[in-house]
Every structure is written in C-alpha cells, then in structure tokens.
mmCIF file of N, CA and C in Angstrom:
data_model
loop_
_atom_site.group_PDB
_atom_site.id
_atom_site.type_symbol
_atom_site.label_atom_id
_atom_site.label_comp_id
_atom_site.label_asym_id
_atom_site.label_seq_id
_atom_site.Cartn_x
_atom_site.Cartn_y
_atom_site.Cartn_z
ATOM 1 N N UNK A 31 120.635 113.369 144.283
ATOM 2 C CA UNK A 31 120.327 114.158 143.113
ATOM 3 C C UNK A 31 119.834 113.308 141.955
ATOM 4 N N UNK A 32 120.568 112.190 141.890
ATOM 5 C CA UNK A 32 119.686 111.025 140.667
ATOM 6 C C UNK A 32 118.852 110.771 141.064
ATOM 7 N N UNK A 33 117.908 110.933 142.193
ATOM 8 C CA UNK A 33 116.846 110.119 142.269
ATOM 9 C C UNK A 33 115.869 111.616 141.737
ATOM 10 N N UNK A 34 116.125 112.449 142.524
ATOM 11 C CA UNK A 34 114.769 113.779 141.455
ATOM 12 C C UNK A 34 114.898 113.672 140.128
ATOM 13 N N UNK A 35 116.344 113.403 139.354
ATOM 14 C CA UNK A 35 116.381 113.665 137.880
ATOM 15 C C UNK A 35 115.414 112.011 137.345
ATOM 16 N N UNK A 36 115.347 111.245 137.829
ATOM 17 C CA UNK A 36 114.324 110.179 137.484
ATOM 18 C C UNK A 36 113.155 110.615 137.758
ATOM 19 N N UNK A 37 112.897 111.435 138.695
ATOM 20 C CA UNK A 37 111.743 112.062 138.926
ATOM 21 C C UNK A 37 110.988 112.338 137.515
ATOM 22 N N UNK A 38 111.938 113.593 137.817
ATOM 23 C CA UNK A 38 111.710 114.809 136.299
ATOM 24 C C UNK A 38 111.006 114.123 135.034
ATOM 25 N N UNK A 39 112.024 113.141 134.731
ATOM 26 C CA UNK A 39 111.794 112.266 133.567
ATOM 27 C C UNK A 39 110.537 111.566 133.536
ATOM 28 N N UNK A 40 110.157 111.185 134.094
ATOM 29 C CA UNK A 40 108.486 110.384 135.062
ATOM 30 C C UNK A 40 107.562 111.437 134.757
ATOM 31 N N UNK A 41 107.339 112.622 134.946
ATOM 32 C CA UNK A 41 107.175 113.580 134.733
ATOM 33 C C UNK A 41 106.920 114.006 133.427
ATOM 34 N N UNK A 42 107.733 114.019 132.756
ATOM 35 C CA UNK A 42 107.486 114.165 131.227
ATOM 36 C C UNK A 42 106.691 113.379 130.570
ATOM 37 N N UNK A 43 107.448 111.906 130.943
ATOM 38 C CA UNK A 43 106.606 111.279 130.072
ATOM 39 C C UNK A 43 105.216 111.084 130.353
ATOM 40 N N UNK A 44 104.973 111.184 132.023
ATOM 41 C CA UNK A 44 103.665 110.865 132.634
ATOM 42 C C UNK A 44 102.804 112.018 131.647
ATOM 43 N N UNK A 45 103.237 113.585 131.358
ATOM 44 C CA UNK A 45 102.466 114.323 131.656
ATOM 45 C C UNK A 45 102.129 114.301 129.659
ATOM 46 N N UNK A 46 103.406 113.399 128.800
ATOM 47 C CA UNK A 46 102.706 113.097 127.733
ATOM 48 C C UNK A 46 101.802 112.525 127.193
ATOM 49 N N UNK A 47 101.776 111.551 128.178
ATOM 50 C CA UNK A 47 100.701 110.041 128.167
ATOM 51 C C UNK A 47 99.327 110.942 128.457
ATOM 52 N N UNK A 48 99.499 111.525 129.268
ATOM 53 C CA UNK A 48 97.750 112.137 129.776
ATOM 54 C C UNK A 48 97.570 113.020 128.110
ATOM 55 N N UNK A 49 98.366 113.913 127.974
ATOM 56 C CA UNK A 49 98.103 115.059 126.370
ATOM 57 C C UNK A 49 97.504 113.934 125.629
ATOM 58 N N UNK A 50 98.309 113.074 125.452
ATOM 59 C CA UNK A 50 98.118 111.833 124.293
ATOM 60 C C UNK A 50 96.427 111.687 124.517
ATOM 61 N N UNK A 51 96.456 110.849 125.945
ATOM 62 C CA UNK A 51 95.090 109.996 125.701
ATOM 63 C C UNK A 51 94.094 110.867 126.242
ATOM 64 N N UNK A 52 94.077 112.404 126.602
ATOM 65 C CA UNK A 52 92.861 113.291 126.725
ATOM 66 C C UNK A 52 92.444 113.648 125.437
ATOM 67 N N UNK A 53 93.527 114.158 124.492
ATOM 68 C CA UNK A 53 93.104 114.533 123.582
ATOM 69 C C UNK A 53 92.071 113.794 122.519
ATOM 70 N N UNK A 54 92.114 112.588 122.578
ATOM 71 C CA UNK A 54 91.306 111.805 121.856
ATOM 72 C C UNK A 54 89.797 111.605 121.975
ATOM 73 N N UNK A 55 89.917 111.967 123.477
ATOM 74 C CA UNK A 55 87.844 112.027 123.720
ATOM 75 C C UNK A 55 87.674 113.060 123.522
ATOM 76 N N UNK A 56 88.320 114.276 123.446
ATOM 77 C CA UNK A 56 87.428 115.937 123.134
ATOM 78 C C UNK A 56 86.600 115.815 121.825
ATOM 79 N N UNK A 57 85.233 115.173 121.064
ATOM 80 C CA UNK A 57 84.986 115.073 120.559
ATOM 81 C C UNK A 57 83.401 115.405 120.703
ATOM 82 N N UNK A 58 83.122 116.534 119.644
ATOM 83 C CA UNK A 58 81.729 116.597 119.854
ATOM 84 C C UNK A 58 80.695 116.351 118.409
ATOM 85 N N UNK A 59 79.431 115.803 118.870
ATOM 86 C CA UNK A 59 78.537 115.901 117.627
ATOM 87 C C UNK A 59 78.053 117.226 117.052
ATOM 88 N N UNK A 60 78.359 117.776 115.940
ATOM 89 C CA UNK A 60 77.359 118.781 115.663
ATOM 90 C C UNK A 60 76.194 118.353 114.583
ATOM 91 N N UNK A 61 74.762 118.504 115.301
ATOM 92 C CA UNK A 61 73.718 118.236 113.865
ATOM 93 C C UNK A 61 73.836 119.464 113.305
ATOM 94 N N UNK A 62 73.450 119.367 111.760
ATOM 95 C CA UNK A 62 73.037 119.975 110.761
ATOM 96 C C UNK A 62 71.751 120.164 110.937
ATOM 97 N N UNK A 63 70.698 121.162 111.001
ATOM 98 C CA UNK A 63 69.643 121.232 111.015
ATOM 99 C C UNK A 63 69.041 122.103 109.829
ATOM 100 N N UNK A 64 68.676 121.578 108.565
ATOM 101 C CA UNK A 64 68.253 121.935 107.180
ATOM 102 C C UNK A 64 67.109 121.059 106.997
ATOM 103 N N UNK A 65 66.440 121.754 106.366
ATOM 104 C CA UNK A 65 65.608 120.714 105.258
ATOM 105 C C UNK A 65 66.185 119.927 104.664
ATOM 106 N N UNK A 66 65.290 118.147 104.358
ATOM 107 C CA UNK A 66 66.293 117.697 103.744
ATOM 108 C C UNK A 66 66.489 117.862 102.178
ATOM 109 N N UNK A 67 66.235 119.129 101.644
ATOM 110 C CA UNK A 67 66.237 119.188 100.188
ATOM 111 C C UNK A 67 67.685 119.930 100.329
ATOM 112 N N UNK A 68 68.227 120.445 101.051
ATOM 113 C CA UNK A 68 69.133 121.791 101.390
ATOM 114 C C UNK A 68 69.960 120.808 101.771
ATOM 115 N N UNK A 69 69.748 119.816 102.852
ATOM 116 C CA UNK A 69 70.958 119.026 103.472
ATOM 117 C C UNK A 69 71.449 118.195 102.397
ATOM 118 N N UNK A 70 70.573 117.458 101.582
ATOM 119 C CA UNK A 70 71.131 116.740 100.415
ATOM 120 C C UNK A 70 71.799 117.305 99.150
ATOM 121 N N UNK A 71 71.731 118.693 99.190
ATOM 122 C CA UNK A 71 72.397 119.659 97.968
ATOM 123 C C UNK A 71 73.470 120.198 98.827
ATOM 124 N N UNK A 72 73.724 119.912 100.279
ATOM 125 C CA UNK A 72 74.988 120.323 100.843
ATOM 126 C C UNK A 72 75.714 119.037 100.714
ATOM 127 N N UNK A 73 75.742 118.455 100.596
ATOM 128 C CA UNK A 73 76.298 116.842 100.785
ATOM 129 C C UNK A 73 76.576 117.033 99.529
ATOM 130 N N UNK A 74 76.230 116.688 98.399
ATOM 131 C CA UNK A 74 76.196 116.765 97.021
ATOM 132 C C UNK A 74 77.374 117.720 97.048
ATOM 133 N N UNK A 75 77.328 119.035 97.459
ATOM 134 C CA UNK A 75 78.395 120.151 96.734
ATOM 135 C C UNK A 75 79.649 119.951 97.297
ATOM 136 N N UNK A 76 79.638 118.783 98.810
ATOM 137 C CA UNK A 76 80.691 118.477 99.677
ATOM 138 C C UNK A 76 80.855 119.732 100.990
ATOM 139 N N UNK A 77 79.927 121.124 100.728
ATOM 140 C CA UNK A 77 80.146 121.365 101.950
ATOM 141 C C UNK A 77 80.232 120.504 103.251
ATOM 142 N N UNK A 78 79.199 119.836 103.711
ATOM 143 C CA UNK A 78 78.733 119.512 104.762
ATOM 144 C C UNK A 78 79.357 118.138 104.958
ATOM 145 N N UNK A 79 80.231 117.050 103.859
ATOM 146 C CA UNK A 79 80.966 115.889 104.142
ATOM 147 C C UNK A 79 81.856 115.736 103.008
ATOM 148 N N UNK A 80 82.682 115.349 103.690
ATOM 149 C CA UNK A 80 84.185 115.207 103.249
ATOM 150 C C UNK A 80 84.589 113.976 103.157
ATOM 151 N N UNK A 81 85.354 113.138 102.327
ATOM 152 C CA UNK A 81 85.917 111.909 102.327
ATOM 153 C C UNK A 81 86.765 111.973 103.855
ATOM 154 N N UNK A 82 86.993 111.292 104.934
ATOM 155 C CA UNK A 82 87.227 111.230 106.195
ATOM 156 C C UNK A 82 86.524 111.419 107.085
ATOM 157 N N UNK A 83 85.241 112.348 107.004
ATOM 158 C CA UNK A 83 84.874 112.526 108.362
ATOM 159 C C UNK A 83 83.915 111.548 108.726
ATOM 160 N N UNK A 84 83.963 111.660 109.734
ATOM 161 C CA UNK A 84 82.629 110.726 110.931
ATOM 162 C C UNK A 84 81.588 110.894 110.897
ATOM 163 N N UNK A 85 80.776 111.126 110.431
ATOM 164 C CA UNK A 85 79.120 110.625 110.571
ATOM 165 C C UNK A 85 78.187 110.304 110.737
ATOM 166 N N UNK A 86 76.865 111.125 111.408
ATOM 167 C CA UNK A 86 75.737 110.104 111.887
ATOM 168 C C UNK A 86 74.718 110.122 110.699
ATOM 169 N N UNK A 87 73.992 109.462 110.467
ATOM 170 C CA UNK A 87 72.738 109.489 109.241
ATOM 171 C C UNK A 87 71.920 109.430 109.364
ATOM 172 N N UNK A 88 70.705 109.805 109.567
ATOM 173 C CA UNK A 88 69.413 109.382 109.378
ATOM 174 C C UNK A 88 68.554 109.117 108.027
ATOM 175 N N UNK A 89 68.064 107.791 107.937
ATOM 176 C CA UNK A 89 67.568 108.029 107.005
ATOM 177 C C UNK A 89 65.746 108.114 106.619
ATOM 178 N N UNK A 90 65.500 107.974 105.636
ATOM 179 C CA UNK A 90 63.775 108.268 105.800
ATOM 180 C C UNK A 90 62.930 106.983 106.573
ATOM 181 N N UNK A 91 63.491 105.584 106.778
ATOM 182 C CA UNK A 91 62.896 104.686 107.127
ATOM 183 C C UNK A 91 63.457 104.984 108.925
ATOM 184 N N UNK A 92 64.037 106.272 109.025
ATOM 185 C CA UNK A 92 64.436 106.265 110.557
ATOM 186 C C UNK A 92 65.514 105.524 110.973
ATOM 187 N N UNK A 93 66.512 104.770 110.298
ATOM 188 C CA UNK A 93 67.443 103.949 110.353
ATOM 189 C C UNK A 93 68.726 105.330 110.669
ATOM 190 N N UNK A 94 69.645 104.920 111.652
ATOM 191 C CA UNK A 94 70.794 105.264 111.780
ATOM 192 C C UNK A 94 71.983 104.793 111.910
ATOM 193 N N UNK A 95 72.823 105.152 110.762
ATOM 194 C CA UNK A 95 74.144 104.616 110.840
ATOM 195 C C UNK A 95 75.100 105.840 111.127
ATOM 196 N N UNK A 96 76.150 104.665 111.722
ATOM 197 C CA UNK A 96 77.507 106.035 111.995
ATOM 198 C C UNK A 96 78.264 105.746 111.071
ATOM 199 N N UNK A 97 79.218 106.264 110.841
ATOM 200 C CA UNK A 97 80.317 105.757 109.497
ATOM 201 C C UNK A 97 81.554 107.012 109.238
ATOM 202 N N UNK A 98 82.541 106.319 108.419
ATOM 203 C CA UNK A 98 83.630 107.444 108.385
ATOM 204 C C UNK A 98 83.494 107.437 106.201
ATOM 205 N N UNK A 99 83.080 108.460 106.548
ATOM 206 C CA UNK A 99 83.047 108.960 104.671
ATOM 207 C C UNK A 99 84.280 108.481 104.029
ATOM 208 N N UNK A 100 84.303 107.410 102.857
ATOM 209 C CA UNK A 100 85.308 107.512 101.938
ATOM 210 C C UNK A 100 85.412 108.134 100.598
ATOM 211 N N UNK A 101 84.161 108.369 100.351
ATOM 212 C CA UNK A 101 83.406 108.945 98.937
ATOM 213 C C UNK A 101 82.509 109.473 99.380
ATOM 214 N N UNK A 102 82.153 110.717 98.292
ATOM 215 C CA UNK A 102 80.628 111.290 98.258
ATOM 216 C C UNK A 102 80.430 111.774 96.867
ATOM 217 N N UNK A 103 79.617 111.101 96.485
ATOM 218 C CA UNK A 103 79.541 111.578 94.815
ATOM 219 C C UNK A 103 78.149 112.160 94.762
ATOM 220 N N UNK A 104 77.361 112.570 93.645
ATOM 221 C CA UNK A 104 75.738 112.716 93.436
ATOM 222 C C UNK A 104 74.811 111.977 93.917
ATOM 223 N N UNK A 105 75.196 110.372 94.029
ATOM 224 C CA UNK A 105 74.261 110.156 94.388
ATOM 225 C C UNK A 105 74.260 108.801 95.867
ATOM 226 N N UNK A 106 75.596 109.027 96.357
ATOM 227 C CA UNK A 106 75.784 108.215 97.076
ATOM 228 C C UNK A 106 77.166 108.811 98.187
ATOM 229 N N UNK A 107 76.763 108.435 99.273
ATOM 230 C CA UNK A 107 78.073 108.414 100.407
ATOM 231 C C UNK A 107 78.603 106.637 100.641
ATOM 232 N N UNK A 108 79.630 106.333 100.812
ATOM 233 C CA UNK A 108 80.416 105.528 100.697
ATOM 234 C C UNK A 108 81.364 105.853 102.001
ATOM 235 N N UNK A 109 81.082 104.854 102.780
ATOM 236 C CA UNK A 109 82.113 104.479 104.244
ATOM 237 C C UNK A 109 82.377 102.866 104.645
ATOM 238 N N UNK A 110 82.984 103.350 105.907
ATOM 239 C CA UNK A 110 83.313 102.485 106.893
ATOM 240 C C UNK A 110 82.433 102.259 108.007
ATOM 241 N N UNK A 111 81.351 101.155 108.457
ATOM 242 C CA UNK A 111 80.902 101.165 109.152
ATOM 243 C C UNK A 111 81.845 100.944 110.674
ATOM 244 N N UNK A 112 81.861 101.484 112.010
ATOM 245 C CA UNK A 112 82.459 101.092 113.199
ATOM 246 C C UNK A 112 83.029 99.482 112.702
ATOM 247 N N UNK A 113 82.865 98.626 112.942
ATOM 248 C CA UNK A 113 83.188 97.338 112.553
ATOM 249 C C UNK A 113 83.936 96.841 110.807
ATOM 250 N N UNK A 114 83.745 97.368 110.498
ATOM 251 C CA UNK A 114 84.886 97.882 109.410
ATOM 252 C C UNK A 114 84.050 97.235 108.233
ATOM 253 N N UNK A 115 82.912 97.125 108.198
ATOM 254 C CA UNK A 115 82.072 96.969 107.326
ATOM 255 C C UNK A 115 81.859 98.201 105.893
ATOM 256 N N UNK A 116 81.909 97.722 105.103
ATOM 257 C CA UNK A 116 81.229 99.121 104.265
ATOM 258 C C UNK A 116 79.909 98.783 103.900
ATOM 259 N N UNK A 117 79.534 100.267 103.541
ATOM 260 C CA UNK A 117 78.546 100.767 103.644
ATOM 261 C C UNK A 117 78.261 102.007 102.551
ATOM 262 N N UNK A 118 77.183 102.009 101.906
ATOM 263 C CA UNK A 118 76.512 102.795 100.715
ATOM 264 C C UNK A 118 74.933 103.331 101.265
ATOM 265 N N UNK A 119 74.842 104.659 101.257
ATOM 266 C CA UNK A 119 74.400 105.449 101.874
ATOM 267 C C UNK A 119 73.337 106.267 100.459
ATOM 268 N N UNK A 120 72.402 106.173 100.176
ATOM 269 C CA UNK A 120 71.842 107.392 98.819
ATOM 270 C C UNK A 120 71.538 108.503 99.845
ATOM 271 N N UNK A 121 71.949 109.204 98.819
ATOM 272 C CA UNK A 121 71.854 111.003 99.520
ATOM 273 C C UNK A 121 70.446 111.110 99.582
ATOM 274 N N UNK A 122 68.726 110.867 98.605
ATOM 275 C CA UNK A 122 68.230 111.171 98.480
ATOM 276 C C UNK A 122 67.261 110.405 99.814
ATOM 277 N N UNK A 123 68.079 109.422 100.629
ATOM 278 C CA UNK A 123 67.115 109.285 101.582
ATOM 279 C C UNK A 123 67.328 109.234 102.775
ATOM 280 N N UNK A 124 68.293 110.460 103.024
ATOM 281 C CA UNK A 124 68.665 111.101 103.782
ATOM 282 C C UNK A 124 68.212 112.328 104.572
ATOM 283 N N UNK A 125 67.761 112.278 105.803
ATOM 284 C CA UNK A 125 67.013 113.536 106.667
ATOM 285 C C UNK A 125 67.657 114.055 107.180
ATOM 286 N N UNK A 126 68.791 113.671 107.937
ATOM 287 C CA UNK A 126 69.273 114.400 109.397
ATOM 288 C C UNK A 126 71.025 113.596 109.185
ATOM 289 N N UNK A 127 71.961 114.983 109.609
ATOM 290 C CA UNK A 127 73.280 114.560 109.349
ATOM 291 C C UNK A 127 73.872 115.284 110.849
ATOM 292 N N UNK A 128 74.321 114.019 111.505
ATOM 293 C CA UNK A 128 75.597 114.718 112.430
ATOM 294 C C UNK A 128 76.931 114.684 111.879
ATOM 295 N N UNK A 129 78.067 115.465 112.261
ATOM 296 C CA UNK A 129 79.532 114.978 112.110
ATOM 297 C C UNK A 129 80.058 115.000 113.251
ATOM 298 N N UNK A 130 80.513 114.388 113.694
ATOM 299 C CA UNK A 130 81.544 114.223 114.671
ATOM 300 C C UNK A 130 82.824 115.173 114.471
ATOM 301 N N UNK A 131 83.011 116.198 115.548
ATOM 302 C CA UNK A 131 84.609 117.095 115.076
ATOM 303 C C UNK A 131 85.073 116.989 116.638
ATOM 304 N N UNK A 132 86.647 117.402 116.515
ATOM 305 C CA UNK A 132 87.079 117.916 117.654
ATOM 306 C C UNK A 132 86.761 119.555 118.158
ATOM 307 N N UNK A 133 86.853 119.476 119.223
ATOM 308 C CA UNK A 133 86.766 120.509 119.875
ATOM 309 C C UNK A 133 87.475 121.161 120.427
ATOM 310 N N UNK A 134 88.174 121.586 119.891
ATOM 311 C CA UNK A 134 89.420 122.439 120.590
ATOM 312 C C UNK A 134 89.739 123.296 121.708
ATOM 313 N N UNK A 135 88.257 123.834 121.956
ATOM 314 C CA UNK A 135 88.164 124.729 123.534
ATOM 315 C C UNK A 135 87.901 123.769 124.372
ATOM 316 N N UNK A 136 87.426 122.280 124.600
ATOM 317 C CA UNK A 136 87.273 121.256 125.412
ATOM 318 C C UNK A 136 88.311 120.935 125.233
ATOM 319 N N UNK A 137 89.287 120.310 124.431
ATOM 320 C CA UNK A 137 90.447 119.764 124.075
ATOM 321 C C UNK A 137 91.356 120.174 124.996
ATOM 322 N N UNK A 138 91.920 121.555 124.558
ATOM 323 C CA UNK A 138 92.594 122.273 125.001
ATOM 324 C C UNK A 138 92.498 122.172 126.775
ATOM 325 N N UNK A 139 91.099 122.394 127.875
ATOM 326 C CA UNK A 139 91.313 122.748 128.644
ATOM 327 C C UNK A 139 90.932 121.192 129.260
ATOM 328 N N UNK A 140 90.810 119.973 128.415
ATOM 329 C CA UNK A 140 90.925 118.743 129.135
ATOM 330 C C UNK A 140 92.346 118.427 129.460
ATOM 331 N N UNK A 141 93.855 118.760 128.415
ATOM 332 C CA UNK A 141 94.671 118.687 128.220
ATOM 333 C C UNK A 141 95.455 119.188 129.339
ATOM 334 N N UNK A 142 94.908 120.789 129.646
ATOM 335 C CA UNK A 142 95.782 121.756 130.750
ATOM 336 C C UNK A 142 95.525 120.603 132.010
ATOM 337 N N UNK A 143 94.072 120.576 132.328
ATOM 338 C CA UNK A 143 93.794 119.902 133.884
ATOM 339 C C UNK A 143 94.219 118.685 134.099
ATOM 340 N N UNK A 144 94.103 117.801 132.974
ATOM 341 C CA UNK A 144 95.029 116.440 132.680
ATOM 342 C C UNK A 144 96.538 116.638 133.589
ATOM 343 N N UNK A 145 97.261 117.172 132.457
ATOM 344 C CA UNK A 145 98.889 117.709 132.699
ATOM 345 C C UNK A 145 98.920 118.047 134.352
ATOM 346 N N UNK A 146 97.701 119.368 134.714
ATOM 347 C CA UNK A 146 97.736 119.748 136.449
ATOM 348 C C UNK A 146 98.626 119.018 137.254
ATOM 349 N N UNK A 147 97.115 117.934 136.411
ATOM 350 C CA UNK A 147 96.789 116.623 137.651
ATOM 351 C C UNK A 147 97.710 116.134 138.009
ATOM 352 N N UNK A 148 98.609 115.636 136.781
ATOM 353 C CA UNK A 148 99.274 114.439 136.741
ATOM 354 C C UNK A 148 100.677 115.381 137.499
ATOM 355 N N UNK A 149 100.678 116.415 137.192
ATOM 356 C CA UNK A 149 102.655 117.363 137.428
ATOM 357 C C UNK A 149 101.744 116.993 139.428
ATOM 358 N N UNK A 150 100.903 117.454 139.439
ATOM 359 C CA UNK A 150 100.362 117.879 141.017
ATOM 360 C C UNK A 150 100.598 116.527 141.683
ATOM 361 N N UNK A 151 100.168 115.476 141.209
ATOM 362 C CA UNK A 151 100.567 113.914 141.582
ATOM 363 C C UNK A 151 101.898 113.437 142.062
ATOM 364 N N UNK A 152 102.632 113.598 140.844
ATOM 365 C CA UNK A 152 103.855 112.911 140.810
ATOM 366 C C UNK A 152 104.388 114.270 142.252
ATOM 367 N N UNK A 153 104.183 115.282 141.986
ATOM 368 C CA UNK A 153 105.130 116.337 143.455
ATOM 369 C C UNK A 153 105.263 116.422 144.423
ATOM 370 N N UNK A 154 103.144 115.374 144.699
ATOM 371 C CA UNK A 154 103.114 114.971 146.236
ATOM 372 C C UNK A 154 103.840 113.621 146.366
ATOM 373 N N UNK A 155 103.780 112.635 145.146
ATOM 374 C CA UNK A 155 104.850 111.585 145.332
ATOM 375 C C UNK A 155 105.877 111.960 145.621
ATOM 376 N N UNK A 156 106.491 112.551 145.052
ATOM 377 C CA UNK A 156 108.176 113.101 145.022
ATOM 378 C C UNK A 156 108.304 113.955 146.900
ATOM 379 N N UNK A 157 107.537 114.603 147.165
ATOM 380 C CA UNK A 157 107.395 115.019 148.732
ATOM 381 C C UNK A 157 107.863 113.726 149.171
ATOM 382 N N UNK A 158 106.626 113.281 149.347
ATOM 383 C CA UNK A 158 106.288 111.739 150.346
ATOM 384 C C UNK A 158 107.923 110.992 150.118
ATOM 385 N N UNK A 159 108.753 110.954 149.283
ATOM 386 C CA UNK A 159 109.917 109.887 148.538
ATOM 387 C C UNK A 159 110.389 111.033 149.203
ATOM 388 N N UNK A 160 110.893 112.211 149.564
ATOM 389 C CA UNK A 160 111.808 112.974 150.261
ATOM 390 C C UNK A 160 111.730 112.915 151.520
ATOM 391 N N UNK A 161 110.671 113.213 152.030
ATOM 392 C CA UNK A 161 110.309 112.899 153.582
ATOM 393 C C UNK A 161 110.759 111.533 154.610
ATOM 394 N N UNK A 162 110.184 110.655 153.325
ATOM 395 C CA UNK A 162 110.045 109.635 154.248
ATOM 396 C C UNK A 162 110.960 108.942 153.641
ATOM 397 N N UNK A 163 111.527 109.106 152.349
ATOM 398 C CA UNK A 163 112.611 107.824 152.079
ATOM 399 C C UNK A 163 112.447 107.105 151.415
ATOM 400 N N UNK A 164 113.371 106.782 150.458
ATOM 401 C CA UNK A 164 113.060 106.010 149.147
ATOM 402 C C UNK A 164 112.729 104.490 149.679
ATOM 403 N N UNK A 165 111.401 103.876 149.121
ATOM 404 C CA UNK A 165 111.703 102.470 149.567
ATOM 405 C C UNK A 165 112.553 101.094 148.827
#
C-alpha cells in the first residue's frame, strides 16, 4: 500500500510541473493593423501599450525591435530589450505594433493534454511496477 501512496504523490507533483511549464509557451502575437497616424494616437492614449507588455515594433527605417514596455509617454516608449538592454522607441516613427498576450483557449487546452499525458504515463508505470514488481 506505501508503494501506490508514493505513486499518488509522483503524480501530483508530476502533473504540476507539466501546468507550470505548459503554461508559459501559450503565447500568441497579435498585430495591430491601423494606419500609422491611428496606431501612434493609440499608443499615445495607452490603449494599445501598457507599461509591462511585450512588444514587436516596426519602425519607418524597417528596423524591428522586441521589448517589454516600461513607459509610454507622448512622445516616446521606453523598455527592456530581450538582453536586458534599454531601449527608447519615438512613437512618431513607428508603423506596425505586435503585442505578445496569452492565450487562454490554447493555454487552457495545452494544460488539460499536458496533465492527460503525464496522469496516462505515470498509470502505465504504476501497471508495469504492479505486474511485474518493484525493482
């Protein structure tokens, strides 16, 4: 009987570890697709970026940076480049904005099949350890 209740426990934690580290890739880009007179007066009012979020940029020389917003004032975005660089961004020469969000209907059903997997795993282990015998 102690050896299933170690099971069980294996189990839990196995099937936390998968929640944990699925949940972190459900991540999708959404572009903004505006003019950029409209995209830069959304930025400006803070609809469209927020101090935290993730970011792709385009700018008029075609240059793209990714970055995590720390500021957005009138006339400038202010981040973190990947490499932990900062970075100053003018709104006005700015074309094209992705954000990076989670996705919660991917999330969610990476999470369920994750968990499946892992409960479906450990049961044929736990068979095989009944059958044949603990080694």
């Amino acid at each position: 009987m102690r050896r299933r209740h170690a099971f069980h426990g294996c189990l839990g934690v196995g099937s936390l570890l998968v929640v944990a580290l699925v949940s972190f890739g459900c991540t999708t880009l959404q572009s903004t697709q505006l003019p950029p007179e409209e995209l830069r007066y959304g930025i400006r009012s803070g609809d469209l970026v927020q101090p935290g979020d993730e970011i792709s940029v385009v700018t008029v020389d075609g240059a793209e940076l990714v970055l995590v917003a720390r500021d957005v004032d009138d006339a400038v975005i202010r981040g973190e480049l990947p490499g932990g660089e900062e970075a100053t961004v003018a709104i006005d020469d700015l074309v094209a904005l992705r954000t990076h969000q989670v996705d919660p209907v991917r999330t969610g059903f990476a999470v369920a099949g994750g968990s499946y997997a892992l409960t479906l795993l450990l049961w044929v282990f736990i068979g095989f350890t009944i059958v044949f015998g603990a080694a």
